[in-house]
């Protein structure tokens, strides 16, 4: 579906990857505006971008004059504003379950391992690379292990996080697993996560959202 | 309003504090079940509690047989399941704005400064107390400064985070400011935050939710 949506992002950011998946699942076209997080000291710190988001973080979604920040708020906005496949179930308890999976990733895994935090450990606290790797592995393994257990607390165990349609929780889970693989986390203790990952990756909405398929990804 | 709600929490946890505010704003009575985060090695790690939440984190809300985890998912659940004053505005853009403030706290400030992370910096990375204090101050100041700016990006600048009724964003902001004061963060650069904090604290819903007014708080 045509839309006036613009996504400010970066190919490798897992928070942006979530939003790309949601846009694709909803069947919404959008303009992709890359913000390079590393070159030129980080374009997210430039005044033009800070005017869009004082947090100096991506993603940011623009819908006409409206500026929406925070990946989960963006995805809930898409769900509330556009037709297309539902990203959240109907029952309030099921909605809460799906949101809890998303938040267990968005609050309890991802913020501990993102670029600015690893830079702070390195530059400000002088933590050695081995210590930083241990830190990343620790929060990833602990977090994914809890999510593997959370997934089982559901009457609707299906091909995806909740039931037989991919949705909000999958849009959070797949980028987090992609990240875990970058950091060589052993996924064998997480059979549910592996199954869902494999089921999602074959879908066009997830394939098109992949970091390496973005226009700003380095050419192989 | 009578309800079958039970809140598993801890007096000082700011994530639980959020949910207490939301329950009070909605006018919902609930049973308070304290989970001591420090004594006995942390009751959140006990098998009985892990059966409720494999993340070993509070809050957890029980509504009859339903178990809801993650403070934001719990508050959205309350909003979707119960009557009472609205915690979120009606317009999708305004809802996104309010959620973005909540998430800027829930994802980008709180997870970096909670107990388990400070324990890891200390015990596993051997970061000195001065370094940990710098870490806490850094993420708090950076985060609150962004939220001060985010608040201004709103047509409805009122007595609270959005308009003239306290709601979801305030339920996240007040506990975070309470925390910042514990860590002696200088609040003078944040006049909007100070104003909203003062406006909220005088409301009974916020007063009753205060950490020191909880049954498991140490007696003065």
Short mmCIF file of C-alpha atoms in Angstrom, two decimals:
data_model
loop_
_atom_site.label_atom_id
_atom_site.label_comp_id
_atom_site.label_asym_id
_atom_site.label_seq_id
_atom_site.Cartn_x
_atom_site.Cartn_y
_atom_site.Cartn_z
CA UNK A 1 0.00 0.00 0.00
CA UNK A 2 1.25 3.49 -0.87
CA UNK A 3 1.86 5.70 2.14
CA UNK A 4 3.61 8.91 3.12
CA UNK A 5 5.88 7.04 5.52
CA UNK A 6 9.60 7.71 5.89
CA UNK A 7 11.80 5.50 8.06
CA UNK A 8 15.04 6.93 9.43
CA UNK A 9 17.27 3.95 10.11
CA UNK A 10 20.51 2.08 9.72
CA UNK A 11 20.90 -1.30 8.06
CA UNK A 12 22.42 -3.06 11.07
CA UNK A 13 20.34 -1.54 13.89
CA UNK A 14 18.11 -4.24 15.32
CA UNK A 15 15.57 -1.67 16.56
CA UNK A 16 15.11 -0.47 12.97
CA UNK A 17 15.03 -4.06 11.66
CA UNK A 18 11.94 -4.59 13.90
CA UNK A 19 10.12 -1.69 12.27
CA UNK A 20 11.03 -2.84 8.75
CA UNK A 21 9.50 -6.24 9.52
CA UNK A 22 6.30 -4.63 10.85
CA UNK A 23 5.99 -2.31 7.84
CA UNK A 24 6.42 -5.28 5.51
CA UNK A 25 3.96 -7.47 7.43
CA UNK A 26 1.41 -4.63 7.17
CA UNK A 27 2.13 -4.33 3.44
CA UNK A 28 3.13 -0.66 3.78
CA UNK A 29 5.58 0.94 1.36
CA UNK A 30 7.95 3.48 2.86
CA UNK A 31 10.90 5.67 2.02
CA UNK A 32 14.17 4.57 3.60
CA UNK A 33 16.44 7.36 4.88
CA UNK A 34 19.74 5.98 6.21
CA UNK A 35 21.36 7.60 9.25
CA UNK A 36 24.93 6.36 9.54
CA UNK A 37 25.59 5.51 13.20
CA UNK A 38 29.37 5.33 12.94
CA UNK A 39 30.71 7.50 10.11
CA UNK A 40 31.28 11.24 10.73
CA UNK A 41 31.08 10.67 14.50
CA UNK A 42 27.55 9.31 14.10
CA UNK A 43 24.92 11.13 12.04
CA UNK A 44 22.37 10.55 14.84
CA UNK A 45 24.23 13.21 16.87
CA UNK A 46 23.91 15.93 14.20
CA UNK A 47 21.56 18.89 14.91
CA UNK A 48 19.27 17.98 11.95
CA UNK A 49 18.65 14.55 13.41
CA UNK A 50 18.39 15.74 17.03
CA UNK A 51 15.57 18.01 15.91
CA UNK A 52 13.72 14.83 14.89
CA UNK A 53 14.72 12.81 17.94
CA UNK A 54 16.39 14.38 20.99
CA UNK A 55 17.28 10.85 22.11
CA UNK A 56 19.71 10.68 19.16
CA UNK A 57 18.49 7.15 18.52
CA UNK A 58 16.90 5.37 15.58
CA UNK A 59 14.35 4.36 14.37
CA UNK A 60 12.23 7.43 13.72
CA UNK A 61 9.13 7.17 11.55
CA UNK A 62 7.66 10.19 9.82
CA UNK A 63 4.04 10.03 8.71
CA UNK A 64 3.35 13.36 7.02
CA UNK A 65 4.01 15.92 9.76
CA UNK A 66 3.89 13.32 12.52
CA UNK A 67 7.16 12.14 14.04
CA UNK A 68 7.06 8.83 15.88
CA UNK A 69 9.96 7.54 17.97
CA UNK A 70 10.73 4.23 19.72
CA UNK A 71 10.34 0.98 17.78
CA UNK A 72 7.50 -0.41 19.90
CA UNK A 73 5.55 2.86 19.81
CA UNK A 74 6.05 2.96 16.03
CA UNK A 75 4.74 -0.58 15.56
CA UNK A 76 1.72 0.04 17.82
CA UNK A 77 1.10 3.21 15.78
CA UNK A 78 1.16 1.22 12.53
CA UNK A 79 -1.25 -1.30 14.04
CA UNK A 80 -3.65 1.45 15.17
CA UNK A 81 -3.42 3.57 12.03
CA UNK A 82 -3.38 1.17 9.08
CA UNK A 83 -5.37 -1.80 7.82
CA UNK A 84 -3.57 -4.97 6.81
CA UNK A 85 -2.77 -8.13 8.76
CA UNK A 86 -3.04 -7.76 12.55
CA UNK A 87 0.29 -7.60 14.38
CA UNK A 88 -1.34 -8.11 17.78
CA UNK A 89 -3.99 -10.64 18.80
CA UNK A 90 -7.47 -9.53 19.93
CA UNK A 91 -7.74 -10.85 23.50
CA UNK A 92 -6.19 -8.50 26.12
CA UNK A 93 -4.30 -11.32 27.84
CA UNK A 94 -2.85 -12.51 24.53
CA UNK A 95 -1.93 -8.92 23.63
CA UNK A 96 -0.15 -8.61 26.98
CA UNK A 97 1.70 -11.89 26.39
CA UNK A 98 2.90 -10.75 22.97
CA UNK A 99 3.91 -7.33 24.32
CA UNK A 100 5.77 -8.95 27.22
CA UNK A 101 7.92 -10.93 24.77
CA UNK A 102 8.64 -7.76 22.80
CA UNK A 103 9.49 -5.86 26.00
CA UNK A 104 11.68 -8.65 27.38
CA UNK A 105 13.79 -8.00 24.28
CA UNK A 106 13.37 -4.21 24.02
CA UNK A 107 14.03 -3.53 27.73
CA UNK A 108 16.02 -6.42 29.09
CA UNK A 109 18.33 -7.55 26.28
CA UNK A 110 18.84 -4.97 23.56
CA UNK A 111 19.59 -1.79 25.62
CA UNK A 112 22.45 -3.53 27.40
CA UNK A 113 24.21 -4.52 24.20
CA UNK A 114 23.71 -1.63 21.85
CA UNK A 115 26.44 0.51 20.38
CA UNK A 116 26.40 3.42 22.84
CA UNK A 117 26.60 1.10 25.87
CA UNK A 118 29.49 -0.96 24.48
CA UNK A 119 31.27 2.31 23.61
CA UNK A 120 30.78 3.54 27.20
CA UNK A 121 32.13 0.30 28.69
CA UNK A 122 35.18 0.64 26.45
CA UNK A 123 35.91 4.37 26.51
CA UNK A 124 34.64 5.46 29.93
CA UNK A 125 34.98 2.43 32.17
CA UNK A 126 38.04 0.97 30.42
CA UNK A 127 36.51 -2.52 30.25
CA UNK A 128 38.72 -4.81 28.14
CA UNK A 129 37.34 -6.45 24.94
CA UNK A 130 37.15 -9.84 26.71
CA UNK A 131 35.04 -8.30 29.48
CA UNK A 132 32.74 -6.63 26.97
CA UNK A 133 32.27 -9.92 25.11
CA UNK A 134 31.38 -11.63 28.41
CA UNK A 135 28.90 -8.83 29.16
CA UNK A 136 27.21 -9.19 25.75
CA UNK A 137 27.05 -12.99 25.99
CA UNK A 138 25.71 -12.84 29.54
CA UNK A 139 22.69 -10.63 28.78
CA UNK A 140 21.95 -12.34 25.48
CA UNK A 141 22.01 -15.86 26.91
CA UNK A 142 20.09 -14.93 30.04
CA UNK A 143 17.51 -12.99 28.05
CA UNK A 144 16.96 -15.55 25.29
CA UNK A 145 16.70 -18.33 27.85
CA UNK A 146 13.88 -16.47 29.63
CA UNK A 147 12.11 -15.88 26.32
CA UNK A 148 12.36 -19.57 25.41
CA UNK A 149 10.52 -20.25 28.71
CA UNK A 150 8.00 -17.41 28.22
CA UNK A 151 7.00 -18.79 24.81
CA UNK A 152 5.86 -22.01 26.44
CA UNK A 153 3.41 -20.13 28.67
CA UNK A 154 0.84 -19.89 25.92
CA UNK A 155 -2.20 -21.90 24.93
CA UNK A 156 -1.45 -21.07 21.33
CA UNK A 157 1.93 -22.57 20.59
CA UNK A 158 2.29 -22.27 16.87
CA UNK A 159 4.76 -21.70 14.09
CA UNK A 160 5.47 -18.19 15.38
CA UNK A 161 5.71 -16.50 18.80
CA UNK A 162 1.94 -16.52 19.19
CA UNK A 163 -0.17 -18.75 16.99
CA UNK A 164 0.11 -19.25 13.26
CA UNK A 165 0.52 -15.70 12.05
CA UNK A 166 3.74 -13.71 12.47
CA UNK A 167 3.30 -10.48 14.42
CA UNK A 168 4.66 -8.00 16.94
CA UNK A 169 6.66 -10.47 19.05
CA UNK A 170 8.30 -12.00 15.96
CA UNK A 171 9.27 -8.52 14.72
CA UNK A 172 11.27 -8.16 17.96
CA UNK A 173 12.58 -11.70 18.23
CA UNK A 174 14.09 -12.18 14.77
CA UNK A 175 16.41 -9.12 14.91
CA UNK A 176 17.51 -10.15 18.40
CA UNK A 177 18.43 -13.65 17.23
CA UNK A 178 20.21 -12.15 14.23
CA UNK A 179 22.23 -10.10 16.73
CA UNK A 180 22.91 -13.10 18.94
CA UNK A 181 24.36 -14.92 15.93
CA UNK A 182 26.66 -11.97 15.22
CA UNK A 183 27.97 -12.43 18.76
CA UNK A 184 28.23 -16.24 18.25
CA UNK A 185 25.72 -17.11 20.99
CA UNK A 186 25.08 -20.85 21.14
CA UNK A 187 21.43 -21.27 20.11
CA UNK A 188 21.17 -25.02 20.73
CA UNK A 189 19.53 -24.55 24.19
CA UNK A 190 16.69 -22.65 22.52
CA UNK A 191 14.78 -25.02 20.18
CA UNK A 192 11.57 -22.91 20.16
CA UNK A 193 13.50 -19.79 19.21
CA UNK A 194 15.33 -21.66 16.46
CA UNK A 195 12.09 -23.02 15.04
CA UNK A 196 10.43 -19.59 14.98
CA UNK A 197 13.54 -18.03 13.46
CA UNK A 198 13.57 -20.57 10.63
CA UNK A 199 9.82 -20.15 10.02
CA UNK A 200 10.11 -16.36 9.83
CA UNK A 201 13.21 -16.12 7.67
CA UNK A 202 11.51 -17.80 4.71
CA UNK A 203 8.73 -15.19 4.64
CA UNK A 204 9.20 -12.32 2.15
CA UNK A 205 8.34 -9.69 4.82
CA UNK A 206 11.30 -10.88 6.91
CA UNK A 207 13.61 -11.51 3.94
CA UNK A 208 13.19 -7.97 2.63
CA UNK A 209 13.77 -6.53 6.13
CA UNK A 210 17.16 -8.25 6.58
CA UNK A 211 20.10 -5.94 7.33
CA UNK A 212 22.13 -7.13 4.35
CA UNK A 213 19.22 -6.40 1.99
CA UNK A 214 19.12 -2.71 2.88
CA UNK A 215 20.38 -0.03 0.46
CA UNK A 216 22.90 1.30 3.01
CA UNK A 217 24.44 -2.14 3.76
CA UNK A 218 28.03 -2.49 2.58
CA UNK A 219 28.27 -4.31 -0.75
CA UNK A 220 29.61 -7.87 -0.35
CA UNK B 1 -13.20 -0.99 42.25
CA UNK B 2 -12.89 -4.55 43.62
CA UNK B 3 -10.85 -6.86 41.45
CA UNK B 4 -9.11 -10.22 41.55
CA UNK B 5 -5.75 -8.57 40.90
CA UNK B 6 -2.53 -9.51 42.68
CA UNK B 7 0.67 -7.53 42.19
CA UNK B 8 4.00 -9.21 42.87
CA UNK B 9 6.44 -6.42 43.62
CA UNK B 10 9.00 -4.78 45.84
CA UNK B 11 8.63 -1.39 47.50
CA UNK B 12 11.69 0.18 45.92
CA UNK B 13 11.49 -1.24 42.38
CA UNK B 14 10.66 1.57 40.01
CA UNK B 15 9.10 -0.83 37.49
CA UNK B 16 6.60 -1.92 40.16
CA UNK B 17 6.06 1.69 41.26
CA UNK B 18 4.81 2.39 37.69
CA UNK B 19 2.19 -0.32 37.93
CA UNK B 20 1.01 0.83 41.38
CA UNK B 21 0.45 4.31 39.95
CA UNK B 22 -1.53 2.92 37.01
CA UNK B 23 -3.67 0.69 39.25
CA UNK B 24 -4.42 3.68 41.49
CA UNK B 25 -5.20 5.98 38.54
CA UNK B 26 -7.63 3.34 37.26
CA UNK B 27 -9.16 3.06 40.73
CA UNK B 28 -8.43 -0.66 40.94
CA UNK B 29 -7.90 -2.40 44.28
CA UNK B 30 -5.29 -5.12 44.33
CA UNK B 31 -3.51 -7.50 46.64
CA UNK B 32 0.15 -6.67 47.23
CA UNK B 33 2.54 -9.64 47.38
CA UNK B 34 6.10 -8.53 48.19
CA UNK B 35 9.04 -10.33 46.57
CA UNK B 36 12.22 -9.36 48.40
CA UNK B 37 14.89 -8.65 45.76
CA UNK B 38 17.86 -8.75 48.11
CA UNK B 39 17.21 -10.94 51.17
CA UNK B 40 17.77 -14.72 50.89
CA UNK B 41 19.76 -14.22 47.70
CA UNK B 42 16.74 -12.59 46.05
CA UNK B 43 13.29 -14.19 46.21
CA UNK B 44 12.83 -13.47 42.48
CA UNK B 45 15.30 -16.31 41.78
CA UNK B 46 13.33 -18.94 43.75
CA UNK B 47 11.61 -21.72 41.76
CA UNK B 48 8.12 -20.60 42.95
CA UNK B 49 8.68 -17.17 41.45
CA UNK B 50 10.42 -18.40 38.31
CA UNK B 51 7.32 -20.44 37.58
CA UNK B 52 5.45 -17.12 37.44
CA UNK B 53 8.13 -15.25 35.54
CA UNK B 54 11.11 -16.99 33.95
CA UNK B 55 12.74 -13.58 33.61
CA UNK B 56 13.08 -13.50 37.42
CA UNK B 57 11.96 -9.88 37.34
CA UNK B 58 9.12 -7.94 38.89
CA UNK B 59 6.42 -6.71 38.46
CA UNK B 60 4.09 -9.61 37.73
CA UNK B 61 0.33 -9.08 37.76
CA UNK B 62 -2.07 -11.95 38.29
CA UNK B 63 -5.65 -11.49 37.16
CA UNK B 64 -7.43 -14.71 38.09
CA UNK B 65 -5.52 -17.39 36.13
CA UNK B 66 -3.87 -14.84 33.86
CA UNK B 67 -0.24 -13.95 34.49
CA UNK B 68 0.96 -10.66 32.99
CA UNK B 69 4.62 -9.63 32.95
CA UNK B 70 6.49 -6.44 32.03
CA UNK B 71 5.29 -3.13 33.47
CA UNK B 72 4.26 -1.57 30.14
CA UNK B 73 2.39 -4.70 29.03
CA UNK B 74 0.65 -4.76 32.43
CA UNK B 75 -0.44 -1.12 32.15
CA UNK B 76 -1.69 -1.57 28.57
CA UNK B 77 -3.57 -4.64 29.83
CA UNK B 78 -5.23 -2.59 32.59
CA UNK B 79 -6.17 0.06 30.02
CA UNK B 80 -7.69 -2.53 27.67
CA UNK B 81 -9.44 -4.59 30.34
CA UNK B 82 -10.90 -2.13 32.84
CA UNK B 83 -13.03 0.99 32.84
CA UNK B 84 -11.91 4.06 34.75
CA UNK B 85 -9.92 7.10 33.66
CA UNK B 86 -8.01 6.65 30.38
CA UNK B 87 -4.26 6.21 30.76
CA UNK B 88 -3.64 6.77 27.04
CA UNK B 89 -5.07 9.47 24.76
CA UNK B 90 -7.34 8.57 21.84
CA UNK B 91 -5.46 9.84 18.78
CA UNK B 92 -2.88 7.33 17.45
CA UNK B 93 -0.14 9.97 17.15
CA UNK B 94 -0.73 11.11 20.74
CA UNK B 95 -0.74 7.50 21.92
CA UNK B 96 2.59 6.99 20.15
CA UNK B 97 4.02 10.13 21.77
CA UNK B 98 2.98 8.98 25.24
CA UNK B 99 4.32 5.47 24.62
CA UNK B 100 7.61 6.89 23.32
CA UNK B 101 8.13 8.77 26.61
CA UNK B 102 7.38 5.60 28.58
CA UNK B 103 9.75 3.57 26.37
CA UNK B 104 12.53 6.16 26.54
CA UNK B 105 12.46 5.42 30.28
CA UNK B 106 11.68 1.70 30.17
CA UNK B 107 14.27 0.88 27.48
CA UNK B 108 16.90 3.58 27.54
CA UNK B 109 17.29 4.60 31.20
CA UNK B 110 15.99 2.04 33.66
CA UNK B 111 17.51 -1.21 32.34
CA UNK B 112 21.00 0.27 32.51
CA UNK B 113 20.71 1.21 36.17
CA UNK B 114 18.76 -1.60 37.75
CA UNK B 115 20.03 -3.89 40.47
CA UNK B 116 21.16 -6.84 38.34
CA UNK B 117 23.22 -4.61 36.02
CA UNK B 118 24.95 -2.73 38.84
CA UNK B 119 25.69 -6.10 40.49
CA UNK B 120 27.22 -7.37 37.24
CA UNK B 121 29.41 -4.27 36.83
CA UNK B 122 30.63 -4.78 40.40
CA UNK B 123 30.99 -8.56 40.68
CA UNK B 124 31.80 -9.62 37.13
CA UNK B 125 33.55 -6.67 35.54
CA UNK B 126 35.20 -5.39 38.73
CA UNK B 127 34.10 -1.79 38.09
CA UNK B 128 34.89 0.39 41.14
CA UNK B 129 32.07 2.19 43.03
CA UNK B 130 33.15 5.55 41.52
CA UNK B 131 32.88 4.09 38.01
CA UNK B 132 29.45 2.64 38.76
CA UNK B 133 28.25 6.00 40.09
CA UNK B 134 29.51 7.68 36.91
CA UNK B 135 27.68 5.05 34.84
CA UNK B 136 24.39 5.61 36.70
CA UNK B 137 24.67 9.41 36.49
CA UNK B 138 25.56 9.27 32.80
CA UNK B 139 22.50 7.29 31.66
CA UNK B 140 20.15 9.13 34.00
CA UNK B 141 21.26 12.62 32.93
CA UNK B 142 21.39 11.74 29.25
CA UNK B 143 18.00 10.04 29.39
CA UNK B 144 16.19 12.71 31.40
CA UNK B 145 17.62 15.44 29.21
CA UNK B 146 16.17 13.73 26.10
CA UNK B 147 12.80 13.35 27.81
CA UNK B 148 12.76 17.04 28.78
CA UNK B 149 13.16 17.78 25.06
CA UNK B 150 10.63 15.13 23.95
CA UNK B 151 7.97 16.67 26.23
CA UNK B 152 8.18 19.92 24.30
CA UNK B 153 7.31 18.17 21.05
CA UNK B 154 3.62 18.17 21.84
CA UNK B 155 0.70 20.41 20.97
CA UNK B 156 -0.76 19.59 24.36
CA UNK B 157 1.71 20.86 26.92
CA UNK B 158 -0.14 20.65 30.18
CA UNK B 159 0.25 19.96 33.85
CA UNK B 160 1.32 16.38 33.12
CA UNK B 161 3.34 14.62 30.41
CA UNK B 162 0.47 14.90 27.93
CA UNK B 163 -2.36 17.32 28.59
CA UNK B 164 -4.19 17.88 31.84
CA UNK B 165 -4.81 14.33 32.99
CA UNK B 166 -2.07 12.13 34.42
CA UNK B 167 -1.57 8.89 32.51
CA UNK B 168 0.80 6.27 31.14
CA UNK B 169 3.82 8.52 30.59
CA UNK B 170 3.52 10.00 34.10
CA UNK B 171 3.37 6.51 35.59
CA UNK B 172 6.81 5.92 34.04
CA UNK B 173 8.29 9.36 34.65
CA UNK B 174 7.61 9.79 38.37
CA UNK B 175 9.38 6.58 39.50
CA UNK B 176 12.34 7.44 37.27
CA UNK B 177 12.68 10.90 38.82
CA UNK B 178 12.33 9.34 42.28
CA UNK B 179 15.26 7.09 41.32
CA UNK B 180 17.30 9.98 39.95
CA UNK B 181 16.91 11.76 43.29
CA UNK B 182 18.17 8.66 45.11
CA UNK B 183 21.28 8.95 42.94
CA UNK B 184 21.49 12.74 43.59
CA UNK B 185 21.06 13.72 39.93
CA UNK B 186 20.88 17.51 39.52
CA UNK B 187 17.33 18.20 38.31
CA UNK B 188 17.73 21.95 37.74
CA UNK B 189 18.33 21.53 33.96
CA UNK B 190 14.90 19.87 33.68
CA UNK B 191 12.19 22.43 34.58
CA UNK B 192 9.38 20.54 32.73
CA UNK B 193 10.20 17.32 34.54
CA UNK B 194 10.28 19.12 37.89
CA UNK B 195 6.91 20.74 37.25
CA UNK B 196 5.27 17.44 36.28
CA UNK B 197 6.86 15.69 39.26
CA UNK B 198 5.46 18.30 41.67
CA UNK B 199 2.01 18.15 40.03
CA UNK B 200 1.86 14.37 40.25
CA UNK B 201 3.15 13.94 43.79
CA UNK B 202 0.22 15.80 45.31
CA UNK B 203 -2.30 13.41 43.73
CA UNK B 204 -3.55 10.57 45.98
CA UNK B 205 -2.92 7.96 43.24
CA UNK B 206 0.78 8.88 43.23
CA UNK B 207 1.03 9.41 46.98
CA UNK B 208 -0.30 5.93 47.75
CA UNK B 209 2.06 4.38 45.17
CA UNK B 210 5.23 5.84 46.74
CA UNK B 211 7.88 3.31 47.75
CA UNK B 212 7.95 4.41 51.40
CA UNK B 213 4.18 3.95 51.67
CA UNK B 214 4.33 0.26 50.79
CA UNK B 215 3.79 -2.45 53.43
CA UNK B 216 7.21 -4.03 52.75
CA UNK B 217 9.14 -0.73 53.06
CA UNK B 218 11.46 -0.58 56.09
CA UNK B 219 9.90 1.28 59.00
CA UNK B 220 11.48 4.73 59.48
#
